[in-house]
């Protein structure tokens, strides 16, 4: 924005400098009665175009009217390119083509886009920057056209350039005030954003500390109970209590994992939804906020029990994907195929599938170009229910190489906790749940995705 305004002022200074009536102060002058007479019009095209680039960045059309902003940038680029070609042609062949281009092409088109841009700016209700654009453009154009009119009718009672200078001074005052106002807005927004981030971080830290204290208290309580039981129990009772204690520890580990995952996921999801609010897309913001609240409710409900139905688990995963897909600009095609199987009778640990979907997203699909798919398929083979998670990502080997290249490596505990939870679940309910990985390749050995297969029996 400031670069465009600086270039505009530099070109404008050059134009005014060549028009000054005080010839004695000129360091140089162009022979405007020769082939260089087109410089006068070409410089006007240049500084008006860069002024329009400044308008575009100043009022932020890209945020409020992205389609109009693209058309405007294309128009300005075409004007700059075509006027440069015409100017060079005028220099080479010593003709007046640039003069005709200025009066019969540039001025009419520029007037249309100026009016259109002012109308668009007036429709922005969320910003007061439009008033600076409207007022500055008014002063500039009114006095510029008075100057042009006086020149065309050869009225030099008052030098026409003086009218133009009045318009420039008024326009500069307006835009200096506007730029100052915008800088103040940006500074205020940054301060507020920093305060929000600090507040959110403090809240998350407070939640973690409270949960950690709760876990420590529960662990200490269980330890005290075990000590008392050891003093009173025989070997068989001691063994039973020890097994119960281990089960409780497993559950506490699960709660600890959820307490780490949920604030991180909540923070990222709310930031993604916040983007829609900033872009004033309230419909999408409300839609995803409803899904987010439903997902949180289901996660909290599932955390109260050791198991949930496979139907509920798939519903939670579907909600989770709809939220995570926001950060991928909804580029991921996600599909669940249930094949008319009664999934309510199959019990699984809550959120057992989430680590695998997360790995597919952030290790398999994030760095992949083109179409991105995740498919969950549930099938029945005799008494065994088979659930597969299939993605078309870059594969586990390539993902591990990418992780190894990072300077900061964070150990992933998702699959380790999943194994421990399945082991505990199998012991408690006498089931035989397990999962396997399969790396997929095409005919020439290039990785084309990863397949995870769960067997519930």
Coordinates of C-alpha atoms in Angstrom, one line a residue:
X1 CA 0.0 0.0 0.0
X2 CA 2.7 2.5 1.0
X3 CA 4.9 1.5 -2.0
X4 CA 2.0 2.3 -4.4
X5 CA 1.4 5.6 -2.8
X6 CA 5.1 6.5 -2.8
X7 CA 5.4 5.6 -6.6
X8 CA 2.2 7.7 -7.3
X9 CA 3.7 10.7 -5.5
X10 CA 7.1 10.3 -7.3
X11 CA 5.4 10.2 -10.7
X12 CA 3.0 13.1 -9.7
X13 CA 6.0 15.2 -8.6
X14 CA 7.7 14.6 -12.0
X15 CA 4.5 15.6 -13.9
X16 CA 4.0 18.8 -11.8
X17 CA 7.7 19.6 -12.0
X18 CA 7.6 19.7 -15.8
X19 CA 4.5 21.9 -15.7
X20 CA 5.8 24.6 -13.4
X21 CA 5.6 28.1 -14.9
X22 CA 8.9 29.0 -13.3
X23 CA 11.2 27.8 -16.0
X24 CA 14.3 29.2 -14.3
X25 CA 14.1 26.5 -11.6
X26 CA 13.9 23.6 -14.0
X27 CA 17.0 21.5 -14.0
X28 CA 16.0 19.8 -17.2
X29 CA 13.0 19.9 -19.6
X30 CA 11.6 17.8 -22.3
X31 CA 11.1 19.2 -25.8
X32 CA 7.3 18.6 -25.6
X33 CA 6.8 19.8 -29.2
X34 CA 8.9 16.8 -30.5
X35 CA 8.4 13.1 -30.3
X36 CA 8.7 13.2 -26.5
X37 CA 5.4 15.1 -26.2
X38 CA 3.7 11.8 -25.3
X39 CA 5.6 11.7 -22.0
X40 CA 3.0 14.2 -20.6
X41 CA 0.1 11.7 -21.1
X42 CA 2.0 8.5 -20.3
X43 CA 3.1 9.9 -16.9
X44 CA -0.5 10.8 -16.2
X45 CA -1.6 7.2 -17.0
X46 CA 1.1 5.8 -14.7
X47 CA 0.5 7.9 -11.6
X48 CA -3.3 7.5 -12.0
X49 CA -2.9 3.7 -12.3
X50 CA -0.6 3.5 -9.2
X51 CA -3.1 5.7 -7.3
X52 CA -5.8 3.1 -8.1
X53 CA -3.5 0.3 -6.8
X54 CA -3.2 2.3 -3.6
X55 CA -7.0 2.7 -3.4
X56 CA -7.4 -1.1 -3.8
X57 CA -5.0 -1.9 -0.9
X58 CA -6.2 1.0 1.3
X59 CA -9.9 0.1 1.4
X60 CA -9.1 -3.7 1.3
X61 CA -11.3 -4.7 -1.6
X62 CA -9.7 -8.2 -1.5
X63 CA -11.4 -8.9 1.8
X64 CA -14.8 -7.5 1.0
X65 CA -15.2 -7.9 -2.8
X66 CA -12.6 -10.5 -3.9
X67 CA -14.1 -10.9 -7.4
X68 CA -14.1 -7.2 -8.0
X69 CA -10.6 -6.9 -6.7
X70 CA -9.3 -9.5 -9.3
X71 CA -11.1 -7.6 -12.1
X72 CA -9.6 -4.3 -10.9
X73 CA -6.1 -5.6 -10.8
X74 CA -6.5 -7.2 -14.2
X75 CA -7.8 -3.9 -15.6
X76 CA -4.9 -1.9 -14.2
X77 CA -2.3 -4.4 -15.5
X78 CA -3.9 -4.3 -19.0
X79 CA -3.9 -0.4 -18.9
X80 CA -0.2 -0.3 -17.9
X81 CA 0.9 -2.9 -20.5
X82 CA -1.2 -1.4 -23.4
X83 CA -0.2 2.2 -22.6
X84 CA 3.5 1.3 -22.5
X85 CA 3.2 -0.4 -25.9
X86 CA 1.3 2.7 -27.3
X87 CA 3.9 5.1 -25.8
X88 CA 6.8 3.2 -27.2
X89 CA 5.1 3.1 -30.6
X90 CA 4.6 6.9 -30.4
X91 CA 8.3 7.4 -29.7
X92 CA 9.4 5.2 -32.5
X93 CA 7.1 6.5 -35.2
X94 CA 6.8 10.1 -33.8
X95 CA 3.0 10.2 -33.9
X96 CA 0.2 11.2 -31.5
X97 CA -1.2 7.8 -30.8
X98 CA -0.6 8.1 -27.0
X99 CA -2.6 11.3 -27.0
X100 CA -5.6 9.6 -28.5
X101 CA -5.2 6.6 -26.2
X102 CA -5.2 8.9 -23.2
X103 CA -8.4 10.9 -24.1
X104 CA -10.5 8.2 -25.8
X105 CA -9.5 5.0 -24.0
X106 CA -7.8 5.6 -20.7
X107 CA -9.9 8.5 -19.3
X108 CA -13.4 6.9 -20.2
X109 CA -12.3 3.5 -18.8
X110 CA -10.7 5.0 -15.7
X111 CA -13.8 7.1 -15.0
X112 CA -16.0 4.0 -15.2
X113 CA -13.8 2.0 -12.8
X114 CA -13.5 5.0 -10.4
X115 CA -17.3 5.3 -10.1
X116 CA -17.6 1.5 -9.8
X117 CA -15.0 1.4 -7.1
X118 CA -16.6 4.3 -5.1
X119 CA -20.0 2.5 -5.3
X120 CA -18.3 -0.7 -4.0
X121 CA -16.5 1.2 -1.2
X122 CA -19.8 2.8 -0.1
X123 CA -21.3 -0.7 0.4
X124 CA -18.6 -1.6 3.0
X125 CA -20.4 -1.2 6.3
X126 CA -17.7 -2.7 8.5
X127 CA -15.0 0.0 7.8
X128 CA -14.8 3.8 7.9
X129 CA -11.9 3.8 5.4
X130 CA -14.4 4.2 2.6
X131 CA -15.0 7.8 3.6
X132 CA -11.4 8.7 3.0
X133 CA -11.4 7.1 -0.4
X134 CA -14.7 8.8 -1.4
X135 CA -13.6 12.3 -0.2
X136 CA -10.1 12.1 -1.5
X137 CA -11.3 10.9 -4.9
X138 CA -13.8 13.6 -5.1
X139 CA -11.3 16.4 -4.5
X140 CA -8.7 14.9 -6.8
X141 CA -11.1 14.3 -9.8
X142 CA -13.1 17.6 -9.5
X143 CA -10.0 19.8 -9.6
X144 CA -8.2 17.6 -12.1
X145 CA -11.1 17.9 -14.5
X146 CA -11.3 21.6 -13.9
X147 CA -7.6 21.9 -14.8
X148 CA -8.1 19.7 -17.9
X149 CA -11.1 21.8 -19.0
X150 CA -9.3 25.1 -18.6
X151 CA -6.4 23.7 -20.6
X152 CA -8.6 22.5 -23.4
X153 CA -10.4 25.8 -23.8
X154 CA -7.1 27.7 -23.5
X155 CA -8.3 29.7 -20.4
X156 CA -5.0 30.7 -18.7
X157 CA -6.4 33.6 -16.6
X158 CA -5.4 31.4 -13.7
X159 CA -2.9 28.7 -14.6
X160 CA -4.8 25.4 -15.0
X161 CA -2.1 23.5 -13.2
X162 CA -3.0 25.5 -10.0
X163 CA -6.4 23.9 -9.9
X164 CA -4.8 20.5 -10.2
X165 CA -2.4 21.4 -7.4
X166 CA -5.3 22.4 -5.1
X167 CA -6.9 19.0 -5.8
X168 CA -3.6 17.2 -5.0
X169 CA -3.1 19.1 -1.7
X170 CA -6.7 18.4 -0.6
X171 CA -6.4 14.7 -1.6
X172 CA -3.0 14.4 0.1
X173 CA -4.4 15.8 3.4
X174 CA -7.3 13.4 3.2
X175 CA -5.1 10.4 2.6
X176 CA -2.5 11.3 5.2
X177 CA -5.4 11.4 7.7
X178 CA -6.7 8.1 6.3
X179 CA -3.3 6.4 6.4
X180 CA -2.9 7.6 10.0
X181 CA -6.4 6.3 10.9
X182 CA -5.6 2.9 9.2
X183 CA -2.3 2.5 11.0
X184 CA -4.1 3.2 14.3
X185 CA -6.7 0.5 13.4
X186 CA -3.9 -2.0 12.6
X187 CA -2.1 -1.3 15.8
X188 CA -5.3 -1.6 17.8
X189 CA -6.2 -4.9 16.1
X190 CA -2.8 -6.3 16.9
X191 CA -3.0 -5.3 20.5
X192 CA -6.5 -6.9 20.8
X193 CA -5.3 -10.0 19.0
X194 CA -2.3 -10.3 21.4
X195 CA -4.6 -9.9 24.4
X196 CA -7.0 -12.6 23.0
X197 CA -4.1 -15.0 22.4
X198 CA -2.7 -14.4 25.9
X199 CA -6.1 -14.9 27.4
X200 CA -6.7 -18.1 25.5
X201 CA -3.2 -19.4 26.5
X202 CA -3.8 -18.6 30.1
X203 CA -7.2 -20.4 30.0
X204 CA -5.6 -23.4 28.4
X205 CA -2.8 -23.4 30.9
X206 CA -5.3 -23.0 33.8
X207 CA -7.3 -26.0 32.5
X208 CA -4.2 -28.1 32.2
X209 CA -3.1 -27.2 35.7
X210 CA -6.5 -27.9 37.2
X211 CA -6.7 -31.2 35.4
X212 CA -3.2 -32.2 36.4
X213 CA -4.0 -31.4 40.1
X214 CA -7.2 -33.5 39.8
X215 CA -5.2 -36.4 38.3
X216 CA -2.6 -36.2 41.0
X217 CA -5.3 -36.1 43.7
X218 CA -7.0 -39.1 42.2
X219 CA -3.7 -41.0 41.9
X220 CA -2.8 -40.2 45.5
X221 CA -6.2 -41.3 46.6
X222 CA -5.9 -44.6 44.8
X223 CA -2.4 -45.1 46.2
X224 CA -3.7 -44.6 49.7
X225 CA -6.6 -47.0 49.1
X226 CA -4.2 -49.6 47.8
X227 CA -1.9 -49.2 50.9
X228 CA -4.8 -49.7 53.2
X229 CA -6.0 -52.7 51.1
X230 CA -2.5 -54.3 51.2
X231 CA -2.6 -54.1 55.0
X232 CA -5.9 -55.9 55.3
X233 CA -6.1 -58.2 52.3
X234 CA -4.8 -61.7 51.6
X235 CA -2.8 -62.5 48.5
X236 CA -5.8 -63.2 46.3
X237 CA -7.6 -60.0 47.3
X238 CA -4.3 -58.1 46.9
X239 CA -4.1 -59.4 43.3
X240 CA -7.6 -58.4 42.5
X241 CA -7.1 -54.9 44.0
X242 CA -3.8 -54.5 42.0
X243 CA -5.6 -55.4 38.8
X244 CA -8.3 -52.9 39.6
X245 CA -5.7 -50.2 40.4
X246 CA -4.0 -50.9 37.0
X247 CA -7.3 -50.5 35.3
X248 CA -7.9 -47.2 37.0
X249 CA -4.4 -46.0 36.0
X250 CA -5.2 -46.9 32.3
X251 CA -8.4 -44.9 32.5
X252 CA -6.5 -42.0 34.0
X253 CA -3.9 -42.2 31.2
X254 CA -6.8 -42.0 28.8
X255 CA -8.2 -39.0 30.5
X256 CA -4.7 -37.4 30.4
X257 CA -4.5 -38.0 26.7
X258 CA -7.9 -36.5 26.1
X259 CA -7.1 -33.5 28.3
X260 CA -4.0 -32.8 26.0
X261 CA -5.8 -33.4 22.7
X262 CA -9.0 -31.6 23.4
X263 CA -7.7 -28.1 24.3
X264 CA -5.3 -28.2 21.3
X265 CA -8.1 -29.3 18.9
X266 CA -10.6 -26.8 20.5
X267 CA -8.1 -24.0 20.0
X268 CA -7.5 -24.8 16.4
X269 CA -11.1 -25.4 15.6
X270 CA -12.2 -22.1 17.1
X271 CA -9.5 -20.3 15.2
X272 CA -10.8 -21.9 12.0
X273 CA -14.3 -20.8 12.7
X274 CA -13.0 -17.3 13.7
X275 CA -11.8 -16.9 10.1
X276 CA -15.4 -17.1 8.8
X277 CA -16.4 -14.5 11.3
X278 CA -13.6 -12.2 10.2
X279 CA -14.6 -12.7 6.6
X280 CA -18.2 -11.9 7.6
X281 CA -19.4 -15.3 6.5
X282 CA -21.9 -15.7 9.4
X283 CA -23.8 -18.6 7.8
X284 CA -20.7 -20.9 7.6
X285 CA -19.5 -19.7 11.0
X286 CA -22.9 -20.7 12.6
X287 CA -23.0 -24.0 10.6
X288 CA -19.5 -25.1 11.8
X289 CA -20.0 -23.8 15.3
X290 CA -23.1 -26.0 15.6
X291 CA -21.1 -29.0 14.4
X292 CA -18.3 -28.1 16.8
X293 CA -20.6 -27.9 19.8
X294 CA -22.2 -31.2 18.9
X295 CA -18.8 -32.8 18.6
X296 CA -17.7 -31.5 22.0
X297 CA -20.9 -32.8 23.6
X298 CA -20.4 -36.3 22.1
X299 CA -16.8 -36.4 23.2
X300 CA -17.8 -35.5 26.7
X301 CA -20.6 -38.1 26.7
X302 CA -18.2 -40.8 25.4
X303 CA -15.6 -40.0 28.1
X304 CA -18.0 -41.0 30.8
X305 CA -18.1 -44.7 29.7
X306 CA -15.5 -47.3 28.9
X307 CA -17.1 -48.0 25.5
X308 CA -19.6 -46.7 22.9
X309 CA -21.2 -48.2 19.9
X310 CA -19.4 -48.3 16.6
X311 CA -22.3 -46.2 15.2
X312 CA -21.6 -43.5 17.7
X313 CA -17.9 -43.6 17.1
X314 CA -18.4 -43.2 13.3
X315 CA -20.8 -40.2 14.0
X316 CA -18.1 -38.6 16.2
X317 CA -15.4 -39.2 13.5
X318 CA -17.7 -37.7 10.8
X319 CA -18.2 -34.5 13.0
X320 CA -14.4 -34.4 13.7
X321 CA -13.7 -34.5 10.0
X322 CA -16.1 -31.8 9.1
X323 CA -14.3 -29.5 11.6
X324 CA -10.8 -30.5 10.5
X325 CA -11.7 -30.2 6.8
X326 CA -12.2 -26.4 7.3
X327 CA -8.4 -26.0 7.7
X328 CA -8.0 -28.0 4.4
X329 CA -10.5 -25.6 2.6
X330 CA -12.9 -28.6 2.4
X331 CA -10.5 -30.3 -0.2
X332 CA -10.7 -33.7 1.4
X333 CA -13.4 -36.1 0.2
X334 CA -14.5 -38.1 3.3
X335 CA -16.8 -41.1 2.9
X336 CA -18.2 -43.7 5.3
X337 CA -19.6 -46.9 3.9
X338 CA -21.6 -49.0 6.4
X339 CA -23.0 -51.7 4.2
X340 CA -26.3 -52.0 6.2
X341 CA -24.5 -53.6 9.2
X342 CA -26.0 -53.2 12.7
X343 CA -23.3 -51.1 14.2
X344 CA -25.1 -50.3 17.5
X345 CA -24.4 -53.8 18.8
X346 CA -20.6 -53.5 18.3
X347 CA -18.9 -51.8 21.3
X348 CA -15.6 -50.0 20.9
X349 CA -13.4 -47.7 23.1
X350 CA -14.4 -44.0 22.5
X351 CA -12.3 -42.0 20.0
X352 CA -10.4 -45.2 19.1
X353 CA -10.4 -44.2 15.4
X354 CA -9.4 -40.5 15.9
X355 CA -5.6 -40.9 16.0
X356 CA -5.6 -42.8 12.6
X357 CA -7.8 -40.1 10.9
X358 CA -5.5 -37.5 12.4
X359 CA -2.4 -39.3 11.0
X360 CA -4.0 -39.5 7.6
X361 CA -4.7 -35.8 7.6
X362 CA -1.5 -34.3 8.9
X363 CA 1.1 -36.9 7.7
X364 CA -0.5 -38.4 4.6
X365 CA -2.6 -35.8 2.9
X366 CA -1.2 -32.4 4.0
X367 CA 1.8 -32.5 1.7
X368 CA -0.1 -34.2 -1.2
X369 CA -1.1 -32.4 -4.3
X370 CA -4.3 -33.0 -6.2
X371 CA -7.3 -35.0 -5.1
X372 CA -7.4 -36.1 -1.4
X373 CA -9.6 -38.9 -0.1
X374 CA -10.3 -40.7 3.2
X375 CA -12.7 -43.6 3.1
X376 CA -14.0 -45.7 6.0
X377 CA -15.6 -49.0 5.0
X378 CA -17.3 -51.4 7.4
X379 CA -17.9 -55.0 6.2
X380 CA -18.9 -58.3 7.8
X381 CA -17.0 -61.6 7.3
X382 CA -18.8 -64.4 9.1
X383 CA -18.7 -63.3 12.8
X384 CA -15.9 -60.7 12.3
X385 CA -16.6 -57.1 11.6
X386 CA -13.8 -55.5 9.6
X387 CA -13.4 -51.7 9.4
X388 CA -10.8 -50.2 7.0
X389 CA -9.5 -46.7 6.9
X390 CA -8.1 -45.9 3.4
X391 CA -6.3 -42.7 2.3
X392 CA -4.5 -41.7 -0.9
X393 CA -1.7 -39.8 0.9
X394 CA 2.0 -39.9 0.5
X395 CA 2.5 -43.1 2.4
X396 CA 4.1 -43.8 5.8
X397 CA 7.7 -44.1 4.5
X398 CA 7.6 -40.6 3.0
X399 CA 5.8 -39.2 6.0
X400 CA 8.5 -40.6 8.3
X401 CA 11.2 -39.0 6.1
X402 CA 9.4 -35.6 6.4
X403 CA 9.3 -35.9 10.2
X404 CA 13.0 -36.8 10.3
X405 CA 13.9 -33.6 8.4
X406 CA 12.2 -31.4 11.0
X407 CA 14.4 -29.6 13.5
X408 CA 11.8 -30.0 16.2
X409 CA 10.5 -33.5 16.7
X410 CA 7.6 -34.3 19.0
X411 CA 7.0 -37.9 19.9
X412 CA 3.6 -39.1 18.8
X413 CA 1.8 -41.1 21.5
X414 CA -1.5 -41.6 19.7
X415 CA -0.8 -45.2 18.4
X416 CA 0.9 -46.2 21.7
X417 CA -2.2 -45.2 23.7
X418 CA -4.4 -46.9 21.2
X419 CA -2.6 -50.2 21.7
X420 CA -2.8 -49.9 25.4
X421 CA -6.5 -49.0 25.3
X422 CA -7.3 -52.0 23.0
X423 CA -5.3 -54.3 25.3
X424 CA -7.2 -53.1 28.4
X425 CA -10.5 -53.3 26.5
X426 CA -9.8 -56.9 25.3
X427 CA -8.9 -58.0 28.9
X428 CA -12.0 -56.5 30.4
X429 CA -14.6 -57.5 27.8
X430 CA -12.9 -60.7 26.6
X431 CA -12.7 -59.5 23.0
X432 CA -10.1 -59.9 20.4
X433 CA -9.8 -56.4 18.8
X434 CA -6.7 -55.6 16.7
X435 CA -5.5 -53.4 13.9
X436 CA -2.9 -53.6 11.1
X437 CA -1.2 -51.2 8.7
X438 CA -0.7 -51.8 4.9
X439 CA 1.3 -49.5 2.7
X440 CA -0.3 -49.2 -0.8
X441 CA 1.8 -48.9 -4.0
X442 CA 1.0 -48.7 -7.7
X443 CA 2.3 -51.0 -10.4
X444 CA 5.7 -49.3 -10.5
X445 CA 6.2 -49.2 -6.8
X446 CA 5.2 -45.6 -6.1
X447 CA 3.3 -45.0 -2.7
X448 CA -0.4 -44.3 -3.3
X449 CA -1.7 -44.3 0.2
X450 CA -2.1 -46.2 3.5
X451 CA -4.7 -48.7 4.6
X452 CA -5.5 -49.4 8.3
X453 CA -7.6 -52.5 9.0
X454 CA -9.5 -53.1 12.3
X455 CA -11.0 -56.5 13.2
X456 CA -13.7 -56.6 15.8
X457 CA -14.4 -60.2 17.0

